[in-house]
Every structure is written in structure tokens, then in C-alpha cells.
Amino acid sequence: MRIDRLDHLVLTVASIEAAAEFYTRVLGMGVVTFGAGRTALTFGTSKINLHEAGKEFEPKARRPTPGSADICLIVEDGITEVMAELAAPGSIPRKGPCRAPARPGRSPAATCAIRTGT
């Protein structure tokens, strides 16, 4: 599998409002609302989606807790090749393939969610 770039991070927080306030005030990030009332922090071309603990969106970590994160990567390979490679021991396809929603300037994409054996 060839990783092309980071798409976005997902950060689980105790309070979306408190996290957004901190990241905007201290680090100068922007806040955007997308989808059905979801919240993300933006800076440059990067994005951090915020999930409130106990109110996470799928896919999510196995045990999402405040301070935990998910990493969403863009790969060069097609979804068929990715799913086949993820069938190897140690990586368990968790969901997918499915369609991810389009973002401004991007087309919808085929995605899958995995978790490592840890």
C-alpha cells in the first residue's frame, strides 16, 4: 500500500465547545461545521474532526476516550487492492469499502476503516 498523504485526523474530546475554543484562541485554528452538525478545526489545508466522547460518529476507534485520535490517510492504490492487503494478519478491515462524502474541492472517495491488532 502506498500512502499519498494525510487526509484528516479525528480527535475525541470531552467537550467540542471547549476544544474548539482552545484551538482557536491558543493556536489560531478555524472552526467549521459540516455534515449533520459535525465540527472540525482547520489550519492551512489540514483538518481535525472533533468527536465528543460518547457521541462519536462511525467509523471510530475501538475505545474512543478524550485525547484519543484516529488517522485518516489517502493512498494511491485502489480500494480493491487496499482491502486485499488489509486482510493480512495484524490488520482487520473494520468497515468498508464505503463512500466518504465529498469535501470542497474533492470528489467522494471509496474508504475503509481499520484498526491494528493493538
PDB file of C-alpha atoms in Angstrom:
ATOM      1  CA  MET A   1       0.000   0.000   0.000  1.00  0.00           C
ATOM      2  CA  ARG A   2       1.370   3.405  -0.934  1.00  0.00           C
ATOM      3  CA  ILE A   3       0.363   6.261   1.390  1.00  0.00           C
ATOM      4  CA  ASP A   4      -0.032   9.524  -0.531  1.00  0.00           C
ATOM      5  CA  ARG A   5      -0.927  11.949   2.265  1.00  0.00           C
ATOM      6  CA  LEU A   6      -2.799  12.575   5.458  1.00  0.00           C
ATOM      7  CA  ASP A   7      -6.469  13.339   4.803  1.00  0.00           C
ATOM      8  CA  HIS A   8      -7.529  14.351   8.302  1.00  0.00           C
ATOM      9  CA  LEU A   9      -7.280  13.464  11.986  1.00  0.00           C
ATOM     10  CA  VAL A  10     -10.191  12.684  14.269  1.00  0.00           C
ATOM     11  CA  LEU A  11      -9.743  13.793  17.863  1.00  0.00           C
ATOM     12  CA  THR A  12     -12.072  12.548  20.600  1.00  0.00           C
ATOM     13  CA  VAL A  13     -12.667  15.284  23.166  1.00  0.00           C
ATOM     14  CA  ALA A  14     -14.657  15.699  26.379  1.00  0.00           C
ATOM     15  CA  SER A  15     -16.282  18.885  25.062  1.00  0.00           C
ATOM     16  CA  ILE A  16     -16.363  20.061  21.460  1.00  0.00           C
ATOM     17  CA  GLU A  17     -17.056  23.626  22.583  1.00  0.00           C
ATOM     18  CA  ALA A  18     -14.090  23.698  24.992  1.00  0.00           C
ATOM     19  CA  ALA A  19     -11.743  22.075  22.466  1.00  0.00           C
ATOM     20  CA  ALA A  20     -12.792  24.461  19.689  1.00  0.00           C
ATOM     21  CA  GLU A  21     -12.329  27.445  21.993  1.00  0.00           C
ATOM     22  CA  PHE A  22      -8.824  26.308  22.990  1.00  0.00           C
ATOM     23  CA  TYR A  23      -7.588  25.503  19.475  1.00  0.00           C
ATOM     24  CA  THR A  24      -8.945  28.758  18.030  1.00  0.00           C
ATOM     25  CA  ARG A  25      -7.769  31.005  20.877  1.00  0.00           C
ATOM     26  CA  VAL A  26      -4.358  29.444  21.533  1.00  0.00           C
ATOM     27  CA  LEU A  27      -3.368  28.044  18.118  1.00  0.00           C
ATOM     28  CA  GLY A  28      -5.379  30.274  15.781  1.00  0.00           C
ATOM     29  CA  MET A  29      -7.210  27.438  14.031  1.00  0.00           C
ATOM     30  CA  GLY A  30     -10.535  27.931  12.294  1.00  0.00           C
ATOM     31  CA  VAL A  31     -13.762  26.106  13.169  1.00  0.00           C
ATOM     32  CA  VAL A  32     -16.127  24.747  10.522  1.00  0.00           C
ATOM     33  CA  THR A  33     -19.408  22.896  10.739  1.00  0.00           C
ATOM     34  CA  PHE A  34     -20.061  20.209   8.142  1.00  0.00           C
ATOM     35  CA  GLY A  35     -22.427  17.320   7.505  1.00  0.00           C
ATOM     36  CA  ALA A  36     -25.168  16.951  10.110  1.00  0.00           C
ATOM     37  CA  GLY A  37     -23.775  19.412  12.654  1.00  0.00           C
ATOM     38  CA  ARG A  38     -20.277  17.942  12.840  1.00  0.00           C
ATOM     39  CA  THR A  39     -17.361  20.173  13.876  1.00  0.00           C
ATOM     40  CA  ALA A  40     -13.806  20.377  12.554  1.00  0.00           C
ATOM     41  CA  LEU A  41     -10.757  22.525  13.198  1.00  0.00           C
ATOM     42  CA  THR A  42      -8.937  23.830  10.139  1.00  0.00           C
ATOM     43  CA  PHE A  43      -5.464  25.203   9.541  1.00  0.00           C
ATOM     44  CA  GLY A  44      -3.815  25.558   6.134  1.00  0.00           C
ATOM     45  CA  THR A  45      -5.044  22.630   4.066  1.00  0.00           C
ATOM     46  CA  SER A  46      -5.400  20.367   7.124  1.00  0.00           C
ATOM     47  CA  LYS A  47      -8.449  19.388   9.136  1.00  0.00           C
ATOM     48  CA  ILE A  48      -9.074  17.829  12.556  1.00  0.00           C
ATOM     49  CA  ASN A  49     -12.582  16.439  13.010  1.00  0.00           C
ATOM     50  CA  LEU A  50     -13.837  16.590  16.595  1.00  0.00           C
ATOM     51  CA  HIS A  51     -15.871  13.776  18.125  1.00  0.00           C
ATOM     52  CA  GLU A  52     -17.385  14.244  21.554  1.00  0.00           C
ATOM     53  CA  ALA A  53     -16.765  11.254  23.846  1.00  0.00           C
ATOM     54  CA  GLY A  54     -19.922   9.148  23.969  1.00  0.00           C
ATOM     55  CA  LYS A  55     -21.335  10.804  20.813  1.00  0.00           C
ATOM     56  CA  GLU A  56     -18.815   9.606  18.218  1.00  0.00           C
ATOM     57  CA  PHE A  57     -19.511   9.114  14.515  1.00  0.00           C
ATOM     58  CA  GLU A  58     -18.723   5.893  12.643  1.00  0.00           C
ATOM     59  CA  PRO A  59     -16.162   4.801  11.918  1.00  0.00           C
ATOM     60  CA  LYS A  60     -14.462   5.409  15.236  1.00  0.00           C
ATOM     61  CA  ALA A  61     -11.750   3.954  17.447  1.00  0.00           C
ATOM     62  CA  ARG A  62     -12.399   0.720  19.300  1.00  0.00           C
ATOM     63  CA  ARG A  63     -12.427   2.551  22.659  1.00  0.00           C
ATOM     64  CA  PRO A  64     -12.707   6.273  21.955  1.00  0.00           C
ATOM     65  CA  THR A  65     -11.782   8.320  25.000  1.00  0.00           C
ATOM     66  CA  PRO A  66     -10.934  12.012  25.367  1.00  0.00           C
ATOM     67  CA  GLY A  67      -7.448  12.516  23.955  1.00  0.00           C
ATOM     68  CA  SER A  68      -7.555   9.534  21.593  1.00  0.00           C
ATOM     69  CA  ALA A  69      -7.250  10.062  17.848  1.00  0.00           C
ATOM     70  CA  ASP A  70      -7.874   8.358  14.522  1.00  0.00           C
ATOM     71  CA  ILE A  71      -5.687   8.956  11.477  1.00  0.00           C
ATOM     72  CA  CYS A  72      -7.299   9.088   8.023  1.00  0.00           C
ATOM     73  CA  LEU A  73      -4.880   8.601   5.134  1.00  0.00           C
ATOM     74  CA  ILE A  74      -5.141   8.900   1.356  1.00  0.00           C
ATOM     75  CA  VAL A  75      -3.497   6.031  -0.514  1.00  0.00           C
ATOM     76  CA  GLU A  76      -2.542   5.740  -4.165  1.00  0.00           C
ATOM     77  CA  ASP A  77      -3.912   2.204  -4.521  1.00  0.00           C
ATOM     78  CA  GLY A  78      -7.477   1.283  -5.479  1.00  0.00           C
ATOM     79  CA  ILE A  79      -9.920   0.165  -2.787  1.00  0.00           C
ATOM     80  CA  THR A  80      -9.817  -3.464  -4.017  1.00  0.00           C
ATOM     81  CA  GLU A  81      -6.048  -3.650  -3.543  1.00  0.00           C
ATOM     82  CA  VAL A  82      -6.264  -1.905  -0.166  1.00  0.00           C
ATOM     83  CA  MET A  83      -8.946  -4.286   1.145  1.00  0.00           C
ATOM     84  CA  ALA A  84      -6.923  -7.302  -0.039  1.00  0.00           C
ATOM     85  CA  GLU A  85      -3.779  -6.042   1.686  1.00  0.00           C
ATOM     86  CA  LEU A  86      -5.689  -5.317   4.886  1.00  0.00           C
ATOM     87  CA  ALA A  87      -6.851  -8.923   5.026  1.00  0.00           C
ATOM     88  CA  ALA A  88      -3.275  -9.812   6.076  1.00  0.00           C
ATOM     89  CA  PRO A  89      -2.689 -10.873   9.707  1.00  0.00           C
ATOM     90  CA  GLY A  90      -2.448  -7.969  12.153  1.00  0.00           C
ATOM     91  CA  SER A  91      -4.810  -5.634  10.306  1.00  0.00           C
ATOM     92  CA  ILE A  92      -8.529  -6.205  10.433  1.00  0.00           C
ATOM     93  CA  PRO A  93     -10.827  -4.445   7.959  1.00  0.00           C
ATOM     94  CA  ARG A  94     -13.448  -2.985  10.203  1.00  0.00           C
ATOM     95  CA  LYS A  95     -15.789  -1.316   7.783  1.00  0.00           C
ATOM     96  CA  GLY A  96     -15.743  -0.888   4.059  1.00  0.00           C
ATOM     97  CA  PRO A  97     -15.449  -0.322   1.386  1.00  0.00           C
ATOM     98  CA  CYS A  98     -17.906   2.555   1.659  1.00  0.00           C
ATOM     99  CA  ARG A  99     -18.255   6.012   0.129  1.00  0.00           C
ATOM    100  CA  ALA A 100     -16.872   9.006   2.001  1.00  0.00           C
ATOM    101  CA  PRO A 101     -18.664  12.305   1.424  1.00  0.00           C
ATOM    102  CA  ALA A 102     -17.109  14.875  -0.870  1.00  0.00           C
ATOM    103  CA  ARG A 103     -15.442  17.912   0.661  1.00  0.00           C
ATOM    104  CA  PRO A 104     -14.996  21.233  -1.101  1.00  0.00           C
ATOM    105  CA  GLY A 105     -12.603  20.660  -3.982  1.00  0.00           C
ATOM    106  CA  ARG A 106     -12.687  16.880  -3.599  1.00  0.00           C
ATOM    107  CA  SER A 107     -14.788  14.091  -5.040  1.00  0.00           C
ATOM    108  CA  PRO A 108     -16.416  11.374  -2.928  1.00  0.00           C
ATOM    109  CA  ALA A 109     -13.969   8.568  -2.252  1.00  0.00           C
ATOM    110  CA  ALA A 110     -14.105   4.855  -1.532  1.00  0.00           C
ATOM    111  CA  THR A 111     -12.907   4.293   2.027  1.00  0.00           C
ATOM    112  CA  CYS A 112     -12.439   1.625   4.633  1.00  0.00           C
ATOM    113  CA  ALA A 113     -11.762   1.828   8.346  1.00  0.00           C
ATOM    114  CA  ILE A 114      -9.223  -0.431  10.014  1.00  0.00           C
ATOM    115  CA  ARG A 115      -7.703  -0.945  13.401  1.00  0.00           C
ATOM    116  CA  THR A 116      -4.378  -2.545  14.072  1.00  0.00           C
ATOM    117  CA  GLY A 117      -4.049  -5.547  16.321  1.00  0.00           C
ATOM    118  CA  THR A 118      -3.287  -3.262  19.286  1.00  0.00           C
TER     119      THR A 118
END
